[in-house]
Short mmCIF file of C-alpha atoms in Angstrom, two decimals:
data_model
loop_
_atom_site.label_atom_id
_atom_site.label_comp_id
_atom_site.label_asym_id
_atom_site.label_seq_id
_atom_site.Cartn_x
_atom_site.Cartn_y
_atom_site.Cartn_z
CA UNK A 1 -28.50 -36.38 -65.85
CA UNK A 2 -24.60 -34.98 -65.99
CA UNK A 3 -24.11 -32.83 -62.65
CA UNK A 4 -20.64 -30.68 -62.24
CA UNK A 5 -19.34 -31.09 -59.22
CA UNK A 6 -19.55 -33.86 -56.57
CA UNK A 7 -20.28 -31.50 -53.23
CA UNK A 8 -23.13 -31.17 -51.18
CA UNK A 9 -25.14 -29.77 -54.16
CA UNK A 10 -24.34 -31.97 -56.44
CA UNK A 11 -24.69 -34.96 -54.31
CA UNK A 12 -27.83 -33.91 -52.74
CA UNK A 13 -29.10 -33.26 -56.22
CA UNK A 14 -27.96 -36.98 -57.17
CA UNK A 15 -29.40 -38.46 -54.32
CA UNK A 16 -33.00 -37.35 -54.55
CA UNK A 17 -33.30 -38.10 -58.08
CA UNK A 18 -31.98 -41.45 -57.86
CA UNK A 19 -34.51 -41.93 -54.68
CA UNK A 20 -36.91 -40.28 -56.45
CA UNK A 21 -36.66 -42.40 -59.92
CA UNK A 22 -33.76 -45.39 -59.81
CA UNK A 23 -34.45 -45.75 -63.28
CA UNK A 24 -32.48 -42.45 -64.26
CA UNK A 25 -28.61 -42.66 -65.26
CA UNK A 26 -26.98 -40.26 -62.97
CA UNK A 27 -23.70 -38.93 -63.70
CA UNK A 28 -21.58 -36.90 -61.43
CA UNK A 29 -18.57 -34.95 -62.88
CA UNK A 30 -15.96 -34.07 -60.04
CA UNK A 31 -11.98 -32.22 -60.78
CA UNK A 32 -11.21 -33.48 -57.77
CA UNK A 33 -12.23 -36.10 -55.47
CA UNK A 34 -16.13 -35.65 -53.58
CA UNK A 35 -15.78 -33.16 -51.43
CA UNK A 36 -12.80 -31.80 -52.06
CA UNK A 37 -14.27 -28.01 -52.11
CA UNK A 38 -16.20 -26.32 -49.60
CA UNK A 39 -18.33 -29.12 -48.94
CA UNK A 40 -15.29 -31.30 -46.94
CA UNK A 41 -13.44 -28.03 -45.63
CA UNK A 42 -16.42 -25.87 -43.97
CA UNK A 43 -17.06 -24.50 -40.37
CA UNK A 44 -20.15 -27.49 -39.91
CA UNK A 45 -22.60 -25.00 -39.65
CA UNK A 46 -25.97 -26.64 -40.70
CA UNK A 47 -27.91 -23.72 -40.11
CA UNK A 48 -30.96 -22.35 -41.18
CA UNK A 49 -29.11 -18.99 -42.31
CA UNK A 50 -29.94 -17.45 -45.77
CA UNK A 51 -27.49 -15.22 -47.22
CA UNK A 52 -29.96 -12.86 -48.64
CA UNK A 53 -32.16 -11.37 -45.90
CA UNK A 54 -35.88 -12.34 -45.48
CA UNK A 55 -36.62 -8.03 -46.76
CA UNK A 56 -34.56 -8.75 -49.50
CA UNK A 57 -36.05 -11.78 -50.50
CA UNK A 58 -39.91 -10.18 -50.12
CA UNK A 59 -38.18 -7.81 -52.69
CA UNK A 60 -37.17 -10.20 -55.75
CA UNK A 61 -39.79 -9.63 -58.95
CA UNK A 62 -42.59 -12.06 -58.23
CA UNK A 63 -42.07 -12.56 -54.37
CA UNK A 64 -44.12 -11.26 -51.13
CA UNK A 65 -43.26 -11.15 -47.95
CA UNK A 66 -45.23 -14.07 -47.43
CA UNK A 67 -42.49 -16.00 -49.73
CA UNK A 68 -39.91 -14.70 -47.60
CA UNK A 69 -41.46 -15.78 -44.45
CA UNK A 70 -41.78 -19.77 -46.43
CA UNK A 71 -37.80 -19.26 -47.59
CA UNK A 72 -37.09 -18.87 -43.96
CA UNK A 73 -39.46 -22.13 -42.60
CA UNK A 74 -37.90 -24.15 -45.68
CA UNK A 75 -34.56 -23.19 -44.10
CA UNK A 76 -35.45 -24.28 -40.54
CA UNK A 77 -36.46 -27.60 -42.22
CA UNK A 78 -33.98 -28.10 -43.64
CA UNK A 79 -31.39 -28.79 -40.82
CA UNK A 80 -33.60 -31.33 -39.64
CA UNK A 81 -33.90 -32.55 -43.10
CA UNK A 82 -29.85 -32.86 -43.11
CA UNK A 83 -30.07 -35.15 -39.95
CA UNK A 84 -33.08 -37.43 -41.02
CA UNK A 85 -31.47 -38.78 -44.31
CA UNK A 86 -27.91 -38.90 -41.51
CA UNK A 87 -29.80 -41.44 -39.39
CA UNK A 88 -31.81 -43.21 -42.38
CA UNK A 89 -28.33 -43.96 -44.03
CA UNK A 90 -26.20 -44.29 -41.82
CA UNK A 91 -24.44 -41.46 -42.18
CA UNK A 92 -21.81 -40.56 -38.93
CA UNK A 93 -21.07 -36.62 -39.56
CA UNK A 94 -21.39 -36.05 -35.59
CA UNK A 95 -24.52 -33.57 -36.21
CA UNK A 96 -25.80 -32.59 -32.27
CA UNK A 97 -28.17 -29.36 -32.97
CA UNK A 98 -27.26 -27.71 -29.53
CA UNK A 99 -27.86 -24.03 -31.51
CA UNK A 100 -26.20 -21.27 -32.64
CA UNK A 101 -25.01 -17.79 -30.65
CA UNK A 102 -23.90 -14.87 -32.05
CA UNK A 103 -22.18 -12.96 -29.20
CA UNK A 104 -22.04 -9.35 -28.45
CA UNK A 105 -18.48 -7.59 -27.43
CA UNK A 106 -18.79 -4.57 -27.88
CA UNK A 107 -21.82 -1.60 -27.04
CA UNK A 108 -22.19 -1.52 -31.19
CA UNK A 109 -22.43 -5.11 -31.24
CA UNK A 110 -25.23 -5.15 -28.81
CA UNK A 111 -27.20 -2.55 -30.68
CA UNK A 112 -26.70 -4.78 -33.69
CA UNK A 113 -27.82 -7.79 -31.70
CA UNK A 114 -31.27 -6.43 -30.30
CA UNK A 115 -31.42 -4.70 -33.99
CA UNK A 116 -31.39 -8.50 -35.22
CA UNK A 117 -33.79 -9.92 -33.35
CA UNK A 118 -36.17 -6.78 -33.42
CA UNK A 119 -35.57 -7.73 -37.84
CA UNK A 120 -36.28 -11.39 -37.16
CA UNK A 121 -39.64 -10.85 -34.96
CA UNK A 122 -40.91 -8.38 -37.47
CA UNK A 123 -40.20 -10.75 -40.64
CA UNK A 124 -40.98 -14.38 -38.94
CA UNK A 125 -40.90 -16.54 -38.17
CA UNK A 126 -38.90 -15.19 -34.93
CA UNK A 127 -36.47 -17.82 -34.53
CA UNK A 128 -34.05 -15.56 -32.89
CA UNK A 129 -33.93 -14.63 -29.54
CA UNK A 130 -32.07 -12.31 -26.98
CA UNK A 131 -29.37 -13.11 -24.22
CA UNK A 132 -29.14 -10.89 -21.46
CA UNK A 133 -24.91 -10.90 -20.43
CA UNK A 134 -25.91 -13.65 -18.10
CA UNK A 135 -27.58 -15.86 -20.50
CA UNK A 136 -25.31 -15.64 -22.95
CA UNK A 137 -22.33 -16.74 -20.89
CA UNK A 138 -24.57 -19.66 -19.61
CA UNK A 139 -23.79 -21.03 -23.36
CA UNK A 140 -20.77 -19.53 -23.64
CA UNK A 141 -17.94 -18.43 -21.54
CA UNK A 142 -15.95 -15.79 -23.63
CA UNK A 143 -14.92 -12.59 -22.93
CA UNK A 144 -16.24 -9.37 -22.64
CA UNK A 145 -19.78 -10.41 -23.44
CA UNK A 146 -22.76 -7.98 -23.07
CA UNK A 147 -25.19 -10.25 -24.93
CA UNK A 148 -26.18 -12.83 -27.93
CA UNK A 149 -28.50 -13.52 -30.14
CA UNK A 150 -29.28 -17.45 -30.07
CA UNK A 151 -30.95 -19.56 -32.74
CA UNK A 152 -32.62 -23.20 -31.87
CA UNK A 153 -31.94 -23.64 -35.96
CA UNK A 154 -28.34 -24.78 -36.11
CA UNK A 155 -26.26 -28.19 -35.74
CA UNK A 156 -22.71 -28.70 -35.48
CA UNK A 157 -21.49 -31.00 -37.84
CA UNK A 158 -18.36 -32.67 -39.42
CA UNK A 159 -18.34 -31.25 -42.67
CA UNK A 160 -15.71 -33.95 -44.41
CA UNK A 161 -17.95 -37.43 -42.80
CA UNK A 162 -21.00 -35.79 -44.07
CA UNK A 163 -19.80 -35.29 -47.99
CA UNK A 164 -17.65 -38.47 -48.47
CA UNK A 165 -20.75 -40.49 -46.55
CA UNK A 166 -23.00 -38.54 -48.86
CA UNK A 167 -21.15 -39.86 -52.01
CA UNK A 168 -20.81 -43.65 -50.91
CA UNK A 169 -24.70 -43.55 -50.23
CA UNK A 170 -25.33 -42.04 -53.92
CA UNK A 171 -23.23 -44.78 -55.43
CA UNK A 172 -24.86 -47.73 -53.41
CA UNK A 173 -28.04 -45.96 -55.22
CA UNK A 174 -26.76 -46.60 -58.04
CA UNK A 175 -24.84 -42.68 -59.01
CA UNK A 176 -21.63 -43.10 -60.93
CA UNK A 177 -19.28 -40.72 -59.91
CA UNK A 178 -16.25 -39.46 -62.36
CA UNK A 179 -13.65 -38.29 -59.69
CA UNK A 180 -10.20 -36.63 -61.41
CA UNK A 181 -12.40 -35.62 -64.28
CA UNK A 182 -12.56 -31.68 -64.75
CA UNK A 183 -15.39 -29.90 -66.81
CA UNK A 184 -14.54 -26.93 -69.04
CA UNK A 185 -17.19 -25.96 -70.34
CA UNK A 186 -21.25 -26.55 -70.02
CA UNK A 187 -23.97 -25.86 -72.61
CA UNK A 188 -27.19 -27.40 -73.60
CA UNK A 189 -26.96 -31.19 -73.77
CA UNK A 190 -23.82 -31.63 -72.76
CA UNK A 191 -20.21 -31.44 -70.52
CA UNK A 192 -17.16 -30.78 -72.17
CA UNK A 193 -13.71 -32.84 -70.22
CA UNK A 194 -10.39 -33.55 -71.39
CA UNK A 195 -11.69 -36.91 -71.98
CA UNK A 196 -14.55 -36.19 -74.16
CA UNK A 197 -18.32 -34.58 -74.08
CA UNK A 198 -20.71 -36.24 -71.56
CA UNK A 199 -23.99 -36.06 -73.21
CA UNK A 200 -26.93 -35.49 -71.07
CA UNK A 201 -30.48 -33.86 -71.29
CA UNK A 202 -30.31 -32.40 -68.32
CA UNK A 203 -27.12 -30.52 -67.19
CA UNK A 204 -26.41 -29.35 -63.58
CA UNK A 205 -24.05 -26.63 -62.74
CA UNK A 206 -22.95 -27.58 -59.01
CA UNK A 207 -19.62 -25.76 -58.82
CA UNK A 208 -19.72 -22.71 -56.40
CA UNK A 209 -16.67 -20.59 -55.79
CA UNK A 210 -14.57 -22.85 -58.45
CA UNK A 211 -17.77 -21.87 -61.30
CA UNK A 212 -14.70 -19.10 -62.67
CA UNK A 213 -13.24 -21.81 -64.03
CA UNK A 214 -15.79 -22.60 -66.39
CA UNK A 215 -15.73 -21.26 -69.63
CA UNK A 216 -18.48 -18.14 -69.92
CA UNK A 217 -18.78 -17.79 -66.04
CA UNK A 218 -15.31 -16.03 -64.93
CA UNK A 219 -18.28 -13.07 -63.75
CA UNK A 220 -21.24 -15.46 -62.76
CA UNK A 221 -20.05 -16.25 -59.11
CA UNK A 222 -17.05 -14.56 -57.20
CA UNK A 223 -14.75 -17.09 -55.17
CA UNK A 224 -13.74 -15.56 -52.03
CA UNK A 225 -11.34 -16.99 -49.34
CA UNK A 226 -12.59 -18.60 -45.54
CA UNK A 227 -10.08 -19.80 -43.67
CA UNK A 228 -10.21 -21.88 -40.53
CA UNK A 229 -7.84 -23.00 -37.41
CA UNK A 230 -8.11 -25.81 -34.79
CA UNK A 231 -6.78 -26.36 -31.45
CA UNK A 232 -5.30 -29.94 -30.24
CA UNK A 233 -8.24 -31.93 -28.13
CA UNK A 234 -9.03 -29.75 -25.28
CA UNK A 235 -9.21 -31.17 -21.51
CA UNK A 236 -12.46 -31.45 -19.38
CA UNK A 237 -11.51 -28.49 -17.39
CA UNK A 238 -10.82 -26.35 -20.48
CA UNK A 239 -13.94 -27.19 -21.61
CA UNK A 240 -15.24 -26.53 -18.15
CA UNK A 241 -14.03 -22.71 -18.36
CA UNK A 242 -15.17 -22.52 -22.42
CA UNK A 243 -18.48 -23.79 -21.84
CA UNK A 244 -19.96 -24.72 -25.55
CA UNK A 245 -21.42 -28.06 -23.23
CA UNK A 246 -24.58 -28.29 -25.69
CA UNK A 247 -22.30 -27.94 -28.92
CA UNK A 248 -23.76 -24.63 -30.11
CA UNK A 249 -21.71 -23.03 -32.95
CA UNK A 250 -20.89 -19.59 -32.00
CA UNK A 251 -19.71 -16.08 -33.33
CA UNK A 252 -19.51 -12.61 -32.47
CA UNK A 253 -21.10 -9.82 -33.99
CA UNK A 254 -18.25 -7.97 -35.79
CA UNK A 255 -18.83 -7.15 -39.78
CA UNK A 256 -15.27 -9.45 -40.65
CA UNK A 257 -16.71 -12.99 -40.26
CA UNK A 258 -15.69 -14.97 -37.93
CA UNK A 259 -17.08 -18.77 -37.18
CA UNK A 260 -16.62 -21.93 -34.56
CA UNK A 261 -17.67 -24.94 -32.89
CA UNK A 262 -17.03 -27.44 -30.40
CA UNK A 263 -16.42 -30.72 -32.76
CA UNK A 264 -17.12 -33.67 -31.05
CA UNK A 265 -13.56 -34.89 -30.71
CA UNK A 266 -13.36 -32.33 -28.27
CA UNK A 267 -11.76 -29.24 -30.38
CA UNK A 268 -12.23 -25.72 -31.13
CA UNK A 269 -12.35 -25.25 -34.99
CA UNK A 270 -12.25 -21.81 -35.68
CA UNK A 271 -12.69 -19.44 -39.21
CA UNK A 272 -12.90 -16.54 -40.71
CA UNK A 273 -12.56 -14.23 -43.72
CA UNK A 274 -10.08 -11.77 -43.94
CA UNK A 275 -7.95 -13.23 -46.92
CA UNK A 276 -7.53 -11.52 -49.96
CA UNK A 277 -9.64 -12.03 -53.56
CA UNK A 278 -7.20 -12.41 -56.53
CA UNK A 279 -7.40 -10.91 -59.75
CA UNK A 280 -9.45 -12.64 -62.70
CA UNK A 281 -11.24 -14.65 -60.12
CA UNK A 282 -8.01 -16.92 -59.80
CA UNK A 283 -8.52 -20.07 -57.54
CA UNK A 284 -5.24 -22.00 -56.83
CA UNK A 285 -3.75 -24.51 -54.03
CA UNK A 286 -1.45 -21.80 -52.87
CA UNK A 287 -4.04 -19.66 -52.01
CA UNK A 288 -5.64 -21.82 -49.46
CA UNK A 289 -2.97 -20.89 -46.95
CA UNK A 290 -2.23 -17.31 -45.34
CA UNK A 291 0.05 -17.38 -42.46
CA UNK A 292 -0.91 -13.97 -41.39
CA UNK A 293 -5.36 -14.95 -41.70
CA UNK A 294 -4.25 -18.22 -39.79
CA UNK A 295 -2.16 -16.17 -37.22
CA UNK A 296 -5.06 -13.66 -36.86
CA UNK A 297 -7.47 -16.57 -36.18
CA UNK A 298 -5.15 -18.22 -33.60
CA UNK A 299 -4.72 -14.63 -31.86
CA UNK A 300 -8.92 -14.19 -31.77
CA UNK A 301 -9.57 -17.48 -30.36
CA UNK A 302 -7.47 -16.89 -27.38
CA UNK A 303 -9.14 -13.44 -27.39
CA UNK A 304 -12.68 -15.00 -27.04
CA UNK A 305 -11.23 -17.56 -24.32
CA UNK A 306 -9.33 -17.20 -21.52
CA UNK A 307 -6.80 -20.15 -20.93
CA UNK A 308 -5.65 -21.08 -24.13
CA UNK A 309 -2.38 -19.26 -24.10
CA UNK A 310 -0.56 -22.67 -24.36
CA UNK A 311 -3.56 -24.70 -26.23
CA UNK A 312 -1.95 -25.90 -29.40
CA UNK A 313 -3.02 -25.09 -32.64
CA UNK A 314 -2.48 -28.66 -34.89
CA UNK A 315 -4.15 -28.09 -38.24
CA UNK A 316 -4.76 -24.74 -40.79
CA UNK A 317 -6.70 -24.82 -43.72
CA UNK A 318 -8.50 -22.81 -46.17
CA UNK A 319 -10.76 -22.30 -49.55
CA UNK A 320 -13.30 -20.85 -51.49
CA UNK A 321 -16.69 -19.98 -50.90
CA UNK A 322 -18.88 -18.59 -54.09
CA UNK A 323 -20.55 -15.22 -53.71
CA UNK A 324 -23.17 -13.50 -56.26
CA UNK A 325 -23.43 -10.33 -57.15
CA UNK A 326 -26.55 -9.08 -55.14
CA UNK A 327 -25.05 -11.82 -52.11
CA UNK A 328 -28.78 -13.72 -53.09
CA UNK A 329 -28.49 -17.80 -53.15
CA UNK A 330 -30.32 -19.17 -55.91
CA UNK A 331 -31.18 -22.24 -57.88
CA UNK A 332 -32.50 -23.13 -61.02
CA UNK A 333 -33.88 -24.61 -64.21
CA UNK A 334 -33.72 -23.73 -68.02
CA UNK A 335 -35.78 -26.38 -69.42
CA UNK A 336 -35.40 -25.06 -73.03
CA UNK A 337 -31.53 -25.56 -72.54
CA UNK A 338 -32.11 -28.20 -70.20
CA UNK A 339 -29.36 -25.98 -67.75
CA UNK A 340 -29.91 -26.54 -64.56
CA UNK A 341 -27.66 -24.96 -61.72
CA UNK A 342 -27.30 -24.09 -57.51
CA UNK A 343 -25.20 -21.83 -55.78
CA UNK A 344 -24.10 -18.58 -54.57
CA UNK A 345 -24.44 -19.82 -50.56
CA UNK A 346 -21.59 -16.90 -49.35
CA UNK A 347 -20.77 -19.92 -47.01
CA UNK A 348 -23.96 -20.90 -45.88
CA UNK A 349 -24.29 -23.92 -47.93
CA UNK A 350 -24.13 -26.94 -45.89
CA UNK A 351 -28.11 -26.95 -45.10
CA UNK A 352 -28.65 -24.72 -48.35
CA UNK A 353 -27.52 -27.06 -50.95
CA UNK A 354 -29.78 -30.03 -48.95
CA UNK A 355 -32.93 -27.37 -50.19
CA UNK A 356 -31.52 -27.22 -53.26
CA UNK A 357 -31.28 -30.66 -54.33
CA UNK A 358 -34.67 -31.19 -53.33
CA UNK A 359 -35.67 -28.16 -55.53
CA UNK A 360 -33.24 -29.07 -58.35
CA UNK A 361 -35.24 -32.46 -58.56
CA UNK A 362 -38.61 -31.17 -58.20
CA UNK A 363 -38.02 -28.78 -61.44
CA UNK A 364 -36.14 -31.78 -63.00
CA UNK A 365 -39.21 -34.12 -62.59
CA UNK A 366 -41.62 -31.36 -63.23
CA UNK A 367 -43.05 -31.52 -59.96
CA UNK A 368 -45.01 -28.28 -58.87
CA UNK A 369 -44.09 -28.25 -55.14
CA UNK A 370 -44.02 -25.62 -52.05
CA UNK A 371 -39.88 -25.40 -52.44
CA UNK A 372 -40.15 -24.94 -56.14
CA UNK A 373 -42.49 -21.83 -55.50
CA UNK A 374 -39.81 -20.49 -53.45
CA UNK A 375 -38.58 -16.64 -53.97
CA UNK A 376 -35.00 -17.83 -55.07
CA UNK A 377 -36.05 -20.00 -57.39
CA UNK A 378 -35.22 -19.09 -60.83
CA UNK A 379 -33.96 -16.11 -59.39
CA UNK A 380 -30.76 -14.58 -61.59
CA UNK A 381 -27.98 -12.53 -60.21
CA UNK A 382 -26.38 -9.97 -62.43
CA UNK A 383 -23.06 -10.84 -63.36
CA UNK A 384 -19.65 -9.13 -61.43
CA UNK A 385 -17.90 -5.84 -62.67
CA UNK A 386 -15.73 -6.66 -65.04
CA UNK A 387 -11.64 -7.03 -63.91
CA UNK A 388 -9.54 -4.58 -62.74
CA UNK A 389 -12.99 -3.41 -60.61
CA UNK A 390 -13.83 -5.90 -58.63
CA UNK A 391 -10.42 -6.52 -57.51
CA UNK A 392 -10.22 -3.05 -56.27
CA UNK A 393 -13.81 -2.97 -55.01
CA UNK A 394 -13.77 -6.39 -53.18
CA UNK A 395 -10.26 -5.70 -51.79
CA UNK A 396 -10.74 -2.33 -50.52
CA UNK A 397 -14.28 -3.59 -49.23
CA UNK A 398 -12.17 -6.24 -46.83
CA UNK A 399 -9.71 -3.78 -45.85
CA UNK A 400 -12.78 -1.05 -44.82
CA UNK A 401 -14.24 -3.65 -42.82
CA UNK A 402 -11.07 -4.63 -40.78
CA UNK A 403 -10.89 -0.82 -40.16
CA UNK A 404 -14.12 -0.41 -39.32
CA UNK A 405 -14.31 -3.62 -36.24
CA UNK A 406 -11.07 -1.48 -34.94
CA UNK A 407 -12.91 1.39 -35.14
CA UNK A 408 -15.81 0.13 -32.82
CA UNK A 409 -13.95 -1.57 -30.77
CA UNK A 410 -11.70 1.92 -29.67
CA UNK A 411 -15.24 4.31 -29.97
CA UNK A 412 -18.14 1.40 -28.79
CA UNK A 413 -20.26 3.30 -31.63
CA UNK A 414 -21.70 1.63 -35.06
CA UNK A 415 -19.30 2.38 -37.71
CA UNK A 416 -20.15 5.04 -40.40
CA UNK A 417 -17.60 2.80 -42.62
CA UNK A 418 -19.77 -0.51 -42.44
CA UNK A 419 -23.09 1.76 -43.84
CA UNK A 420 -21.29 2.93 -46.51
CA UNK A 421 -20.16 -0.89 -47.60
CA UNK A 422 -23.49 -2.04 -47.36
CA UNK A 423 -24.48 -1.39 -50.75
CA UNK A 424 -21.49 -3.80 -52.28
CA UNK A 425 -21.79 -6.24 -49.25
CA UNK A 426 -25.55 -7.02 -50.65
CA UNK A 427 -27.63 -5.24 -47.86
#
């Protein structure tokens, strides 16, 4: 087995196929070192988020809304799943699953709130539930709340210990992994490197918002920018104003999205999107960093919290998340080509790619299980417009949605801006 790329996909993907059947040679192809892409630079979100939503999913050719319903328990699973194999190998990523809440700021955020939960109750399993003002602020103590939505289904974790632990406990199983060694192309049977064509019979495609680079899939998965901040150590008192004192991962309802947690060294790490997509799918070092995304991220934390005016900010980073066309997650088996692939998590990946390792090695081994009968299974996006279009599209998209969060937060009413976007945004 040759998989491309040593992240949480690929490593998950490794792991339960060498658990599964030591006897397999398991090769893992990495450009980098393990972890060096989403997987090690994330928000720690294990959640049991989905981008596609549970209507859309009913919707895919062969699905129900049964299906749907199963996606969404798998999911919920699934971040207890993460923390199970944790504790079994003694794996320290500081997961706590103290929740997740989504805040509401603003009169159009609260309509979207109690919109949410009315979705989630009519699609099941009705995992989410509604704050009240006072509730929410119970869990946490920003400003200008009106309401939440909270989730039971989500652990803070630290995204970096979890991927590099991962890949030390797949090569005590007996993995090899081939670090510094860059793929350029895939195709049945094999991986093509600088150093010469790994041969394999089955071939996994674990590369998410750096697939462009492979040769044939510049259109297959769009790699767009999430950037993140975080604060010095905060004091007991700080945190006594903040709140976060179960470790819930939080957000607000706005359509630019924003993430955080409480790590457990006692920081706020804080992200976002709002950087730009570059022409031709480009992904490059450079574009990791934008002062004015980092300054924008700084500027909403101390929005969300009082106090923090002279809270330093000590680290900045950024990266790539891969997107499909119809925003729909999916994963995969060819078993005439012997192509296998995962991806497509529009930054919900770090409990996704867990399912999808377990899936990946199901369809490997031929075993006819519930995840394999899941509605994104062997589901297939349609590829991106063509370039100079999605450049303009996805670009003018960002700036529209920028415009319209400034535009609720002056009127209080939904933005007519956001409905028209929802066609390119996957909704």
């Amino acid at each position: 087995m040759a998989i491309v790329g040593a992240g949480y996909t690929g490593l998950w993907t490794a792991y339960y196929l060498a658990k599964a059947d030591p006897a397999l040679r398991i090769v893992v192809l990495e450009a980098e070192t393990a972890g060096f892409g989403a997987s090690g630079r994330n928000g720690g979100w294990c959640s049991a988020f989905f981008p596609a939503s549970s209507r859309k999913l009913a919707a895919l050719p062969g699905s129900s809304r049964e299906a749907a319903i199963e996606m969404h328990r798998a999911m919920q699973a699934t971040v207890n799943e993460v923390n199970l194999v944790s504790q079994a190998e003694g794996i320290d990523c500081d997961y706590h699953k103290g929740g997740m809440v989504a805040l509401a700021r603003s009169p159009a955020q609260l309509a979207r709130a109690r919109a949410m939960v009315a979705d989630a109750h009519e699609w099941g399993p009705g995992d989410l539930h509604f704050l009240d003002a006072a509730e929410a602020v119970r869990k946490v103590h920003a400003t200008n709340v009106l309401g939440a939505v909270f989730t039971p289904h989500c652990a803070a974790i630290h995204p970096g210990k979890l991927v590099r632990g991962l890949a030390d406990v797949v090569e005590r199983l007996g993995v090899t992994i081939h670090e510094q060694t860059p793929v350029t192309r895939i195709g049945p049977g094999g991986a093509v490197t600088p150093y010469g064509v790994v041969r394999a019979d089955v071939v996994v495609r674990a590369t998410e918002g750096f697939t462009p680079a492979l040769k044939g899939h510049t259109r297959t998965l769009l790699p767009v920018y999430s950037l993140m901040v975080a604060t010095e150590p905060l004091d007991d008192a700080t945190w006594a104003r903040i709140g976060l004192a179960d470790r819930p991962t939080f957000s607000d309802l706005r359509h630019l999205i924003i993430y955080g947690q409480r790590t457990a060294d006692g920081r706020i790490a804080f992200g976002g999107r709002g950087a730009p997509y570059h022409l031709g799918s480009r992904v490059k070092p450079s574009y990791d960093e934008v002062p004015r995304v980092f300054a924008s991220l700084r500027t909403t934390v101390r929005e969300l919290f009082e106090g923090l005016d002279e809270v330093r900010f000590t680290h900045a980073w950024g990266g790539p998340v891969g997107v499909a066309r119809d925003w729909c997650a999916s994963v995969g088996l060819d078993r005439e080509s012997g192509l296998a692939w995962a991806g497509g998590y529009v930054g919900d990946g770090v409990s996704t790619a867990n399912l999808a390792g377990r899936t990946l090695t199901d369809l490997i081994l031929r075993r006819d299980t519930a995840i394999t009968r899941l509605p994104w299974v062997g589901h297939q996006s349609r590829r991106w417009e063509p370039e100079p279009l999605r450049w303009l599209g996805i670009n003018a998209a960002r700036r529209a949605v920028t415009v319209a969060d400034a535009e609720e937060q002056l009127t209080g009413r939904n933005s007519q801006i956001a409905r028209l976007l929802a066609p390119l945004l996957g909704d």
